[in-house]
mmCIF file of C-alpha atoms in Angstrom:
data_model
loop_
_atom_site.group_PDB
_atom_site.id
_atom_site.type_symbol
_atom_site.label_atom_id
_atom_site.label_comp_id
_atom_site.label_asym_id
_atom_site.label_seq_id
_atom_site.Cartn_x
_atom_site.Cartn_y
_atom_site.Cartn_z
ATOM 1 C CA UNK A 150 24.212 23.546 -6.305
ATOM 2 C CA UNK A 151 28.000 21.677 -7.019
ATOM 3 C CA UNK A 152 27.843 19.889 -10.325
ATOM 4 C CA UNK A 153 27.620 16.146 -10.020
ATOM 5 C CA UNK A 154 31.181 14.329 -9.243
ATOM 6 C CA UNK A 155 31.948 12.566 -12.922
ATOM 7 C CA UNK A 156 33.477 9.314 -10.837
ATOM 8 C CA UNK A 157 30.295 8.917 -9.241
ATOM 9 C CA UNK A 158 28.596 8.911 -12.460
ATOM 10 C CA UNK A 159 30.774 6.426 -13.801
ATOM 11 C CA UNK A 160 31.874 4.072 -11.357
ATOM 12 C CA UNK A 161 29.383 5.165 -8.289
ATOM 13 C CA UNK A 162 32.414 5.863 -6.281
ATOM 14 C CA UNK A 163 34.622 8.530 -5.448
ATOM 15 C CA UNK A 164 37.545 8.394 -2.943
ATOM 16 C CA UNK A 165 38.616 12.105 -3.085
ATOM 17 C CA UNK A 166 37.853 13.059 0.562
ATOM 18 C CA UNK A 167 38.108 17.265 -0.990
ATOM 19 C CA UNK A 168 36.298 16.225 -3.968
ATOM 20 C CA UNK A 169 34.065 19.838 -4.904
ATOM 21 C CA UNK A 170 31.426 17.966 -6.997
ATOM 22 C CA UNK A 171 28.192 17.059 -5.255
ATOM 23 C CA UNK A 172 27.827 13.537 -4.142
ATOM 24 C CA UNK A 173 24.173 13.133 -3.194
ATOM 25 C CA UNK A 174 22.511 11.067 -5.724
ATOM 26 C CA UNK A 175 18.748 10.342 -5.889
ATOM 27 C CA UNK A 176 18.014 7.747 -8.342
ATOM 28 C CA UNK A 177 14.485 7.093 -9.894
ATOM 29 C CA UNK A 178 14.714 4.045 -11.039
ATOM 30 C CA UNK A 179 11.096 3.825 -12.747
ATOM 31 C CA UNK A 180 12.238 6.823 -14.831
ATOM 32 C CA UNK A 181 16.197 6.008 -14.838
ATOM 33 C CA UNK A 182 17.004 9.823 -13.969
ATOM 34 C CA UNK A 183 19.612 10.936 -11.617
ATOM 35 C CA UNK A 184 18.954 13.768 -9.177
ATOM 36 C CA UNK A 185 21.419 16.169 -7.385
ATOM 37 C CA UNK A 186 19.537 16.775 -4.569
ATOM 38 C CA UNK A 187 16.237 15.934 -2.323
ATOM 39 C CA UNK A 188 14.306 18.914 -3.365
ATOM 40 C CA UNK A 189 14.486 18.185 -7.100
ATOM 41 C CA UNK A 190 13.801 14.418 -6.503
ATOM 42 C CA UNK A 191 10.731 15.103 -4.247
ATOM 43 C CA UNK A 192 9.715 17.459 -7.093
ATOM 44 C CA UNK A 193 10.221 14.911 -9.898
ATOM 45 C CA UNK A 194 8.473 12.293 -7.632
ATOM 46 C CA UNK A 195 5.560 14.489 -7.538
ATOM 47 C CA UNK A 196 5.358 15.194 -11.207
ATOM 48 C CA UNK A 197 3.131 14.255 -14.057
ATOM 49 C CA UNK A 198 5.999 13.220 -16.230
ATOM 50 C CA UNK A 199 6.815 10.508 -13.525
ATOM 51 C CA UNK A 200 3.105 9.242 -12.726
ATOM 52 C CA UNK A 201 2.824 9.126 -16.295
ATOM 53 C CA UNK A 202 6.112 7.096 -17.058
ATOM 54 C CA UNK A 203 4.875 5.073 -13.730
ATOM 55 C CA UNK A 204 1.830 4.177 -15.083
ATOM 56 C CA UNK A 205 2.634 3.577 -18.427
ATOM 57 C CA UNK A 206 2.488 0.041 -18.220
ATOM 58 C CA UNK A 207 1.643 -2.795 -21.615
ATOM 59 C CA UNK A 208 -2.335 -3.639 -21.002
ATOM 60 C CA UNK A 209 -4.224 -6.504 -23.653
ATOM 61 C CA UNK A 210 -7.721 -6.810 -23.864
ATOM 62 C CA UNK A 211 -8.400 -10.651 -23.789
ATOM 63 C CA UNK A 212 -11.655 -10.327 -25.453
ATOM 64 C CA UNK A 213 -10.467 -8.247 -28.355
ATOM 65 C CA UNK A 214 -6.220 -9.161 -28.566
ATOM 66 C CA UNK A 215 -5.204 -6.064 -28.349
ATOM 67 C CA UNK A 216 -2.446 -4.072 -26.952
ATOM 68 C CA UNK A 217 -1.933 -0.798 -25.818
ATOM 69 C CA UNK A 218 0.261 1.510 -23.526
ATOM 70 C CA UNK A 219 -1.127 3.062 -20.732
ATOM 71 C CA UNK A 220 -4.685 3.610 -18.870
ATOM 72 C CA UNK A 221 -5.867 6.162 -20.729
ATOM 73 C CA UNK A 222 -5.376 3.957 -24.097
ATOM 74 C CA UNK A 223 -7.190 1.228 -22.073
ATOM 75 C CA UNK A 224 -9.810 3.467 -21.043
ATOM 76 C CA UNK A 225 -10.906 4.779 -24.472
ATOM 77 C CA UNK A 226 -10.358 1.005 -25.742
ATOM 78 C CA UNK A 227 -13.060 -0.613 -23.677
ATOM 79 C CA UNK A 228 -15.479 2.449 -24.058
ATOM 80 C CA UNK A 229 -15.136 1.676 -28.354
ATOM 81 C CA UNK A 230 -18.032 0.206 -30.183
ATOM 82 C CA UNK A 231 -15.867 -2.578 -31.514
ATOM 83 C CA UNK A 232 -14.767 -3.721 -27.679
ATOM 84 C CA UNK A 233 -18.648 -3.276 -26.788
ATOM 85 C CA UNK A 234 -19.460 -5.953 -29.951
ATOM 86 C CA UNK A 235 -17.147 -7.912 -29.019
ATOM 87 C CA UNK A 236 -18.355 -8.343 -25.275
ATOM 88 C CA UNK A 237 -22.294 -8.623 -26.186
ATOM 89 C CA UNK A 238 -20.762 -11.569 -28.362
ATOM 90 C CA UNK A 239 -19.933 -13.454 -25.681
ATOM 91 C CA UNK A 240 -22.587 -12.218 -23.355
ATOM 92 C CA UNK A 241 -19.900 -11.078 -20.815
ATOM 93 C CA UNK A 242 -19.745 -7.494 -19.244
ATOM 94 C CA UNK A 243 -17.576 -5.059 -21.516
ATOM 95 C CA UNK A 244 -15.984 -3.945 -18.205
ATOM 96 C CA UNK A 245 -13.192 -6.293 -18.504
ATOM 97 C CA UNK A 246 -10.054 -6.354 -16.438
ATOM 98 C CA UNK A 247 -6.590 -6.009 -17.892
ATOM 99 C CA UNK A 248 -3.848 -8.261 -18.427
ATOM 100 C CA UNK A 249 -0.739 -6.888 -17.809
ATOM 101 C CA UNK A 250 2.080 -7.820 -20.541
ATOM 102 C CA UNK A 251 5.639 -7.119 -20.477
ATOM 103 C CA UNK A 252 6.780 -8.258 -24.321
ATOM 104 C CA UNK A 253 4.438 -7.051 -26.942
ATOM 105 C CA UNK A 254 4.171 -9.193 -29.898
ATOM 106 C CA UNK A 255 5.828 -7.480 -32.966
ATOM 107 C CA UNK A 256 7.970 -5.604 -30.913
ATOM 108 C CA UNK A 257 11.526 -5.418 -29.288
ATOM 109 C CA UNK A 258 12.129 -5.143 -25.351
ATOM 110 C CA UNK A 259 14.064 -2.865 -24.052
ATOM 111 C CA UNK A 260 15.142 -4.449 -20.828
ATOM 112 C CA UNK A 261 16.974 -1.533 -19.800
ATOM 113 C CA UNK A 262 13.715 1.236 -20.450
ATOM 114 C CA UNK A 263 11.501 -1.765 -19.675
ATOM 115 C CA UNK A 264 9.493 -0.462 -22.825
ATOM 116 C CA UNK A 265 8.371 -1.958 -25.897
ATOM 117 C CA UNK A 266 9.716 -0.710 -29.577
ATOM 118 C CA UNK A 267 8.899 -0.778 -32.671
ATOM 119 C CA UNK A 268 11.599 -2.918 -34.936
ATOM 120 C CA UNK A 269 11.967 0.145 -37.066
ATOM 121 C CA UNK A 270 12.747 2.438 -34.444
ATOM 122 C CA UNK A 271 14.700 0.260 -32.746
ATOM 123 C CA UNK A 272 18.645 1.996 -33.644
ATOM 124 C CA UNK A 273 17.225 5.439 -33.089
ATOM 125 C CA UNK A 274 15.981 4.278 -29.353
ATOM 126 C CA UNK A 275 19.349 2.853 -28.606
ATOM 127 C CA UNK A 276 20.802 6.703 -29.998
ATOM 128 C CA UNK A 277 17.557 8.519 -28.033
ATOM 129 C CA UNK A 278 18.657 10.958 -25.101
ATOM 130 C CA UNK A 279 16.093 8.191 -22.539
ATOM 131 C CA UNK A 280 17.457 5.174 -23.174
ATOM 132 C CA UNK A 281 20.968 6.782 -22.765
ATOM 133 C CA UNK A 282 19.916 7.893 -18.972
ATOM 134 C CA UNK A 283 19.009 4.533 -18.181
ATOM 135 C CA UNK A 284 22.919 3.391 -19.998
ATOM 136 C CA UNK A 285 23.958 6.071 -16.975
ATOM 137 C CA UNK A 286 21.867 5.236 -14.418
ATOM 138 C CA UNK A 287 22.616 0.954 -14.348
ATOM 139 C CA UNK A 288 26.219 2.269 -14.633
ATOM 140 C CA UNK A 289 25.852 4.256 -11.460
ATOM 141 C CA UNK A 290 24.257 1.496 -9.877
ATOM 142 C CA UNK A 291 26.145 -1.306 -10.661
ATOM 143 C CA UNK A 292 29.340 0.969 -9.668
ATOM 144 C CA UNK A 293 27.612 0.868 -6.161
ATOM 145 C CA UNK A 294 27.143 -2.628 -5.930
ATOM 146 C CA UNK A 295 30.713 -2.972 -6.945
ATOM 147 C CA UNK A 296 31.871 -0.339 -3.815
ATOM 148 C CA UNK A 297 29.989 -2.881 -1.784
ATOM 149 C CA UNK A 298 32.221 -5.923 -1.989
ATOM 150 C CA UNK A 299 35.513 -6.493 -0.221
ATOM 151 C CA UNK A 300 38.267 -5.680 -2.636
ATOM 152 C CA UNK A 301 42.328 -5.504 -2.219
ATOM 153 C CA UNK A 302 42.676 -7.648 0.301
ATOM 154 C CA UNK A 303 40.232 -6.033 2.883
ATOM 155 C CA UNK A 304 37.322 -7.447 4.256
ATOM 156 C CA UNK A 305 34.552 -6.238 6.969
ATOM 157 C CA UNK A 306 32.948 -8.071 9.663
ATOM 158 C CA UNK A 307 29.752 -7.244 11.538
ATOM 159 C CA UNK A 308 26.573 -5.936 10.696
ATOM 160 C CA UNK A 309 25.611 -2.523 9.149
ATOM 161 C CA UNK A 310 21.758 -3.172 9.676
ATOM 162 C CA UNK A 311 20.506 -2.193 13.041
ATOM 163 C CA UNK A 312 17.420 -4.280 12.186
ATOM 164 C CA UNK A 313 14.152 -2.704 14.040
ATOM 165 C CA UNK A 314 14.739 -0.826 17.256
ATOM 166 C CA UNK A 315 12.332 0.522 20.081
ATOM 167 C CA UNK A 316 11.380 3.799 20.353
ATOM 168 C CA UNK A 317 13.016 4.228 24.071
ATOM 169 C CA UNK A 318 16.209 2.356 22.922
ATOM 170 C CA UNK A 319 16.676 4.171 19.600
ATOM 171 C CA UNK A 320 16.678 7.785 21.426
ATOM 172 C CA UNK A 321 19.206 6.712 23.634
ATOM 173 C CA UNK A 322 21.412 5.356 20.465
ATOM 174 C CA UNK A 323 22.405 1.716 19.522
ATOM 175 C CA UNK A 324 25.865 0.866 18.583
ATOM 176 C CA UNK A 325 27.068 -1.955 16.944
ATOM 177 C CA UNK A 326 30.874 -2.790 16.123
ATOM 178 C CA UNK A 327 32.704 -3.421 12.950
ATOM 179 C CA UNK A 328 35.570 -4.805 11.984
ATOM 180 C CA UNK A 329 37.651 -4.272 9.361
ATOM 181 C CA UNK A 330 40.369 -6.977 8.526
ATOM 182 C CA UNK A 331 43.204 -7.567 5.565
ATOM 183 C CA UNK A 332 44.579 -10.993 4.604
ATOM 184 C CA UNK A 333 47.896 -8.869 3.118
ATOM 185 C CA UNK A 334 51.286 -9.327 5.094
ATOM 186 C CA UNK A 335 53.295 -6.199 5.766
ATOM 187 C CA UNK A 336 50.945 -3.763 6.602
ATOM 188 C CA UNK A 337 50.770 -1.534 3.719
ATOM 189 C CA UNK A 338 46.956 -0.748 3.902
ATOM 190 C CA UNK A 339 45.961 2.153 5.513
ATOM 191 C CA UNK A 340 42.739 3.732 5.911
ATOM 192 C CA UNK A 341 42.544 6.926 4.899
ATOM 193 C CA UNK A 342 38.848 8.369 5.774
ATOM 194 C CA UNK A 343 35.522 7.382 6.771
ATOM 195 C CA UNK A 344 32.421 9.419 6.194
ATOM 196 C CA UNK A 345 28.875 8.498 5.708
ATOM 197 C CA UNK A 346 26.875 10.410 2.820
ATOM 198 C CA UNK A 347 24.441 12.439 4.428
ATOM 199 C CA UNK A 348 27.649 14.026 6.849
ATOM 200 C CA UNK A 349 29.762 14.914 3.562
ATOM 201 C CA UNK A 350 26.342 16.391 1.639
ATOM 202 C CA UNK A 351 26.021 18.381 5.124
ATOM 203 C CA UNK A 352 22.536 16.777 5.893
ATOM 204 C CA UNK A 353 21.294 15.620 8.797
ATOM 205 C CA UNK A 354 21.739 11.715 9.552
ATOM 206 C CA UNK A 355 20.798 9.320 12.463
ATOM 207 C CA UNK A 356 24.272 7.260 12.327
ATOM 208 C CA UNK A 357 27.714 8.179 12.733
ATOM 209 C CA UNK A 358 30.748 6.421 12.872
ATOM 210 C CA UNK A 359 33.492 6.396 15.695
ATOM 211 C CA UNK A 360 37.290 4.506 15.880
ATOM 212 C CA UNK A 361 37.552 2.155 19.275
ATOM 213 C CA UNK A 362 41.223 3.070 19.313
ATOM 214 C CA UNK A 363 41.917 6.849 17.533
ATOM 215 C CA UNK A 364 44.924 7.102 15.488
ATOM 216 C CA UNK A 365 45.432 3.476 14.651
ATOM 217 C CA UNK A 366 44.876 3.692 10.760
ATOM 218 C CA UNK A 367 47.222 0.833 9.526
ATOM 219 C CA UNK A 368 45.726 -1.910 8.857
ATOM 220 C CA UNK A 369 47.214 -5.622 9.596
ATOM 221 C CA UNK A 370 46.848 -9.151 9.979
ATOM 222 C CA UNK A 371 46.956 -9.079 13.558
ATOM 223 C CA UNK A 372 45.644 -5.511 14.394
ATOM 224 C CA UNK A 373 42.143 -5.110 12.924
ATOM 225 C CA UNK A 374 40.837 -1.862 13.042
ATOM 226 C CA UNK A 375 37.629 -1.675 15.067
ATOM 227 C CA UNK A 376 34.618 0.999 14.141
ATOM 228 C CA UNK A 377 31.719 1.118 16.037
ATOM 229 C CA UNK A 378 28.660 2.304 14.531
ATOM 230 C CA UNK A 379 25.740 4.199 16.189
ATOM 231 C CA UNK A 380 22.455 4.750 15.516
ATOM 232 C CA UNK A 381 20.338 7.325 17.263
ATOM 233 C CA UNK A 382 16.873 7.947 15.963
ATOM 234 C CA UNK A 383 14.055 10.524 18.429
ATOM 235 C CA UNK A 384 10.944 9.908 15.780
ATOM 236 C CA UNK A 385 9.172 6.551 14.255
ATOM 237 C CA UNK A 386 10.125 5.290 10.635
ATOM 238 C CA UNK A 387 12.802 4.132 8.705
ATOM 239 C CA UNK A 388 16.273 5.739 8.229
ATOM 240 C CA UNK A 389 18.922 5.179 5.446
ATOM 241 C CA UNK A 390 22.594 6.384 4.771
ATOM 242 C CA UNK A 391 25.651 4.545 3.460
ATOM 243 C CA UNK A 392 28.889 4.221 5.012
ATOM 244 C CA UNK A 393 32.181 4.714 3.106
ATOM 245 C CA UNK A 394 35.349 3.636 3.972
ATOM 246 C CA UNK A 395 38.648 4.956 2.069
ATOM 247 C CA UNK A 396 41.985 2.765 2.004
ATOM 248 C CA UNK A 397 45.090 3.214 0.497
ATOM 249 C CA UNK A 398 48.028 0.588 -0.739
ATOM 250 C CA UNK A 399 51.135 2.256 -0.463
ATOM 251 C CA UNK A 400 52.563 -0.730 -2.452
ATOM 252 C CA UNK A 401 50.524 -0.156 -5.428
ATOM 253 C CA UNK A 402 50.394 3.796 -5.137
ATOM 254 C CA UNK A 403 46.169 3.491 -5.555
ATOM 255 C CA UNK A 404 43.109 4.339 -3.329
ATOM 256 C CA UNK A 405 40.344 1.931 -3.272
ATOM 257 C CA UNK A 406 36.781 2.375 -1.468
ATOM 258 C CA UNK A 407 34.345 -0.172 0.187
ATOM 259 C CA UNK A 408 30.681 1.308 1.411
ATOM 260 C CA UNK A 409 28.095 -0.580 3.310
ATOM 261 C CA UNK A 410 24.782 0.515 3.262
ATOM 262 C CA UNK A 411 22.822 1.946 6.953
ATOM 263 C CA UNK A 412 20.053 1.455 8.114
ATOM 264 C CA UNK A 413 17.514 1.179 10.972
ATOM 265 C CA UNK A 414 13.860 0.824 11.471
ATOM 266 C CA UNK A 415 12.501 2.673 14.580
ATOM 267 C CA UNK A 416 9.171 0.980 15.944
ATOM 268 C CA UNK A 417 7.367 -2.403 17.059
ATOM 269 C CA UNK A 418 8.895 -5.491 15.512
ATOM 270 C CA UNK A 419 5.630 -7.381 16.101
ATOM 271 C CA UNK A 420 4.009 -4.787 14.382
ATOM 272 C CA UNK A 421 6.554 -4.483 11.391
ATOM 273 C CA UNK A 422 6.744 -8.910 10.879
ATOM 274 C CA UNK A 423 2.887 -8.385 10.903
ATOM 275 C CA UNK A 424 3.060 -6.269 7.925
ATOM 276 C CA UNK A 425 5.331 -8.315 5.872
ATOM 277 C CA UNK A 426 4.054 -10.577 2.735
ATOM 278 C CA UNK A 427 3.589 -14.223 3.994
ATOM 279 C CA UNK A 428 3.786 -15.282 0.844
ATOM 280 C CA UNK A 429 4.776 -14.032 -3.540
ATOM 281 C CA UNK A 430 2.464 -12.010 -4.972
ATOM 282 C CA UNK A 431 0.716 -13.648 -8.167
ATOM 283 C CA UNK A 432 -1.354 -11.266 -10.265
ATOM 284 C CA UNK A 433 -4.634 -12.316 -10.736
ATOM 285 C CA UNK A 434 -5.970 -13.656 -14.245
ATOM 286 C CA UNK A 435 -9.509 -12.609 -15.252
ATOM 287 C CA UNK A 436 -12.022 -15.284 -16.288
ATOM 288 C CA UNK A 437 -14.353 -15.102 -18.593
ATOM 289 C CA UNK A 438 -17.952 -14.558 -17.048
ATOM 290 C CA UNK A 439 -20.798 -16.180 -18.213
ATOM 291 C CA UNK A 440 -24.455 -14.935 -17.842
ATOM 292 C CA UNK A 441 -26.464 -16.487 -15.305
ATOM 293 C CA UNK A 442 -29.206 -18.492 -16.982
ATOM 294 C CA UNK A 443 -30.648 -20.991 -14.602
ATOM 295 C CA UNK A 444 -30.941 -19.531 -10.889
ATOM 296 C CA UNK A 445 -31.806 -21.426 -7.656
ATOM 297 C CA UNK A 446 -33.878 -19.650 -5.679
ATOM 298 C CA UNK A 447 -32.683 -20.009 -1.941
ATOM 299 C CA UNK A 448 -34.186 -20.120 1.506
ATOM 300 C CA UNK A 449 -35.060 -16.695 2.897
ATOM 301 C CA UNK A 450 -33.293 -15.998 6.261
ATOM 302 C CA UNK A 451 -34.586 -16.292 9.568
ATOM 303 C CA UNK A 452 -36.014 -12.740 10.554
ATOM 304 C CA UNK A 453 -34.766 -11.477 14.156
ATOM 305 C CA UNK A 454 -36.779 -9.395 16.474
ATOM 306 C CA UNK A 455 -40.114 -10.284 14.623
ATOM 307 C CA UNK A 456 -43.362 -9.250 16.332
ATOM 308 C CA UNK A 457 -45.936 -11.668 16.656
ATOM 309 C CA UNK A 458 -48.701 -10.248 15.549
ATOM 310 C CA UNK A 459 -51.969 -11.082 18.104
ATOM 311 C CA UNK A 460 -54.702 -9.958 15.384
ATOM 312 C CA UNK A 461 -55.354 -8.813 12.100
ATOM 313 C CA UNK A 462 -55.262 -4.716 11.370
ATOM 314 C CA UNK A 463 -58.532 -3.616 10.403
ATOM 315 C CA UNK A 464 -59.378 -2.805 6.607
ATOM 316 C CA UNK A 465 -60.150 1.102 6.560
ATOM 317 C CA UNK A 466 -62.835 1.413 3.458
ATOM 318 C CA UNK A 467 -62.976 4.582 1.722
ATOM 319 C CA UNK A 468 -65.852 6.734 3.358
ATOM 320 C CA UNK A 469 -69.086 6.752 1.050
ATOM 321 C CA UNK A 470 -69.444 10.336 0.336
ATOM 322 C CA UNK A 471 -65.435 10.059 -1.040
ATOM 323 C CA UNK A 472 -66.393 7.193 -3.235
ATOM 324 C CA UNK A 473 -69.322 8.740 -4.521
ATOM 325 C CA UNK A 474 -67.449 11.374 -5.606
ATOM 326 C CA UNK A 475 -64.556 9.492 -7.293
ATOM 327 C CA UNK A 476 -67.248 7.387 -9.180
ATOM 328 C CA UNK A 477 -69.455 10.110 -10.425
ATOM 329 C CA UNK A 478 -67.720 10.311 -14.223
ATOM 330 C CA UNK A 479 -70.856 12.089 -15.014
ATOM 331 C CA UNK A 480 -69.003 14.956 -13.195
ATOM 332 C CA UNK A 481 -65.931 17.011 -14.879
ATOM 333 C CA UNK A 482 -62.510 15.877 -13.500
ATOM 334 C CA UNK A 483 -62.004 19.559 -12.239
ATOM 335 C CA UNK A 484 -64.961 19.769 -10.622
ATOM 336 C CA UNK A 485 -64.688 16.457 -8.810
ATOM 337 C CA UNK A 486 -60.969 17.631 -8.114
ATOM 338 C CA UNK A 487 -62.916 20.972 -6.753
ATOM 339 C CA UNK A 488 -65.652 18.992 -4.296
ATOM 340 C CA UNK A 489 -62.650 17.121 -2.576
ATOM 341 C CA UNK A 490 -60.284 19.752 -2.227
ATOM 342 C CA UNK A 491 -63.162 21.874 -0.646
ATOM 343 C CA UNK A 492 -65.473 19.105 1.066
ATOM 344 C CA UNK A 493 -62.789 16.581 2.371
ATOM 345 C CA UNK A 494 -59.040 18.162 2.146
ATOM 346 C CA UNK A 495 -57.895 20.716 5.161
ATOM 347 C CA UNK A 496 -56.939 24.204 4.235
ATOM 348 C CA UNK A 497 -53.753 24.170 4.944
ATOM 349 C CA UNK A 498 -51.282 21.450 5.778
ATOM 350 C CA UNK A 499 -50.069 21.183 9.532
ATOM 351 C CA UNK A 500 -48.981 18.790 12.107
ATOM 352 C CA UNK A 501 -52.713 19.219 13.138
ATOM 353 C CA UNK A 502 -54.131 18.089 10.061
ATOM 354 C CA UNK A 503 -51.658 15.537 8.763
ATOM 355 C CA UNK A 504 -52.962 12.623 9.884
ATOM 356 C CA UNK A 505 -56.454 13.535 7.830
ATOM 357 C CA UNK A 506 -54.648 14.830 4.847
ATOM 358 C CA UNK A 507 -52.817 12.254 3.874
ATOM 359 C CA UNK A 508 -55.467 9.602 5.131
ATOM 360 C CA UNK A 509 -57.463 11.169 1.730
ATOM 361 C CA UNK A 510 -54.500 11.131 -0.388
ATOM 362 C CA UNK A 511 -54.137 7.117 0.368
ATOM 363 C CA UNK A 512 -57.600 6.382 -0.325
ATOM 364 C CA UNK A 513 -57.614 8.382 -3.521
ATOM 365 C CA UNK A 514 -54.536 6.716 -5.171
ATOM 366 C CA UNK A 515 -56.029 3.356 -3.616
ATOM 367 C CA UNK A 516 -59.149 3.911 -5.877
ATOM 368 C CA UNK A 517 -57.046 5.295 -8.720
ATOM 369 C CA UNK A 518 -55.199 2.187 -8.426
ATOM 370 C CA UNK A 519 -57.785 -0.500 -8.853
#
């Protein structure tokens, strides 16, 4: 695996076309860690050191005022005795929801690690190895929003986003043109290469870039050099590489870059504007619930499919001989229990002698009962 490119780290460009340092970046931005290559950022994705980090959010208690980092913290918190007190205080359930906080009181914000610190520990976090790799990672992506804007006299017209594409038309490939443009007299631009990411890492990539006239690399006022762009995509989903364009001003002696971001969305655009927000999320607030003292009862609803009963069912009295033998307390309770199992209860129970077994059983707990 090539070591990462140093100008990439620091300025989220490089122009060297033979550059021998890698070039594929995968940036976490949750964590602010910079990966190499796909592999090690699927792996980090899938880690418990990134869930964690994830997850490790600033929760308060409204109940009790408290703070603390994390579900687990917030777990253990409303399981406590003290949180429990609290809650039977004010005759709510202790199962409260959390408020999510981003500025603890007491504490300095990080913007940067999006984490709260202690004032104390506040110079050795600036110093620590974390909030350093965050210092990298905002340089590496401001340095790509800088590659994005027209610089040194160039400028680019048309669209790098495909938008969403059907199925049938994105296997046989879209194409879109570009333009690119100079306001300098005297032709002294001249574009040097054009590659997108994925093609110099050697990966796999649904776009690629051709020239509408081949050879004509100098750029000027009146001769715009025309690109067209194509996008070919067999499976469903969404697809994502950047485009990077190399110039060079032989006035000045220096190389700059501009890159435009690719994309395209493969599927139903009904379907896709369907699944878009219609309006900002707004967490929700909890409220404090108070017990239910005074209930109205309500109006039972109207029963469907009810059978109107003609007659009454007949009572079924227990048999005399049964009820003798239940009242006799004269008796031992094992022998009574003796006298029925022999004189009234089957042998054995079967679907032939269900019926009278547990017709017994229901008029023995019906006596038991009164």
């Amino acid at each position: 695996m090539p070591q990462p490119c140093p100008q990439m780290l620091s300025t989220g460009q490089c122009p060297t076309r033979s550059c021998a340092y890698g070039h594929d970046f995968h940036l976490c931005d949750p964590c602010g860690r910079l990966f190499t290559s796909l592999a090690s950022f699927k792996d980090h994705i899938a880690s418990k050191n990134h869930q964690d980090f994830s997850n490790a959010a600033w929760l308060r208690c409204r109940l009790c005022d408290k703070y603390m980092c994390g579900t687990v913290p917030w777990q253990a918190h409303i399981s406590s005795d003290r949180h429990r007190k609290k809650a039977k205080e004010r005759s709510v359930s202790p199962k409260v929801q959390p408020e999510t906080v981003r500025v603890v009181p007491g504490q300095t914000f990080c913007g940067l690690c999006s984490r709260n610190v202690e004032p104390k520990a506040w110079k050795s976090h600036l110093q620590s190895k974390g909030h350093r790799a965050f210092v990298s990672a905002e340089v590496f992506r401001s340095g790509l929003d800088k590659a994005e804007t027209d610089k040194g006299g160039v400028f680019l017209s048309g669209t790098t986003d495909f938008g969403v594409v059907k199925p049938q038309a994105a296997k046989s490939g879209k194409t879109t043109p570009l333009a690119i443009r100079t306001k300098v007299t005297g032709g002294k631009i001249m574009l040097v290469d054009i590659y997108t990411i994925a093609a110099k890492a050697k990966r796999k990539t649904s776009f690629t870039v051709t020239e509408f006239k081949t050879g004509h690399r100098q750029l000027t006022v009146k001769k715009p050099i025309i690109l067209t762009l194509t996008a070919k995509q067999r499976h469903i989903g969404r697809s994502e590489d950047r485009l990077v364009l190399v110039f060079e001003d032989s006035s000045t002696n220096t190389r700059f870059l501009i890159a435009r971001p690719l994309s395209i969305i493969v599927g139903d655009a009904s379907d896709h504007q369907a699944l878009q927000p219609k309006v900002p999320y707004v967490s929700k607030t909890s409220a404090v619930r108070h017990l239910e003292k005074e209930v109205v009862p309500g109006e039972p609803a109207p029963k469907s499919g009810r059978i109107p009963w003609v007659v009454s069912l007949p009572k079924s009295a227990i048999p005399a001989d049964l009820l003798g033998t239940l009242q006799n307390e004269e008796e031992p309770l094992s022998s009574r229990i003796s006298t029925i199992r022999k004189g009234f209860m089957p042998n054995a129970l079967t679907a032939a002698t269900y019926t009278s077994t547990f017709k017994y059983l229901l008029w023995i707990e019906e006596f038991k009962m009164e």
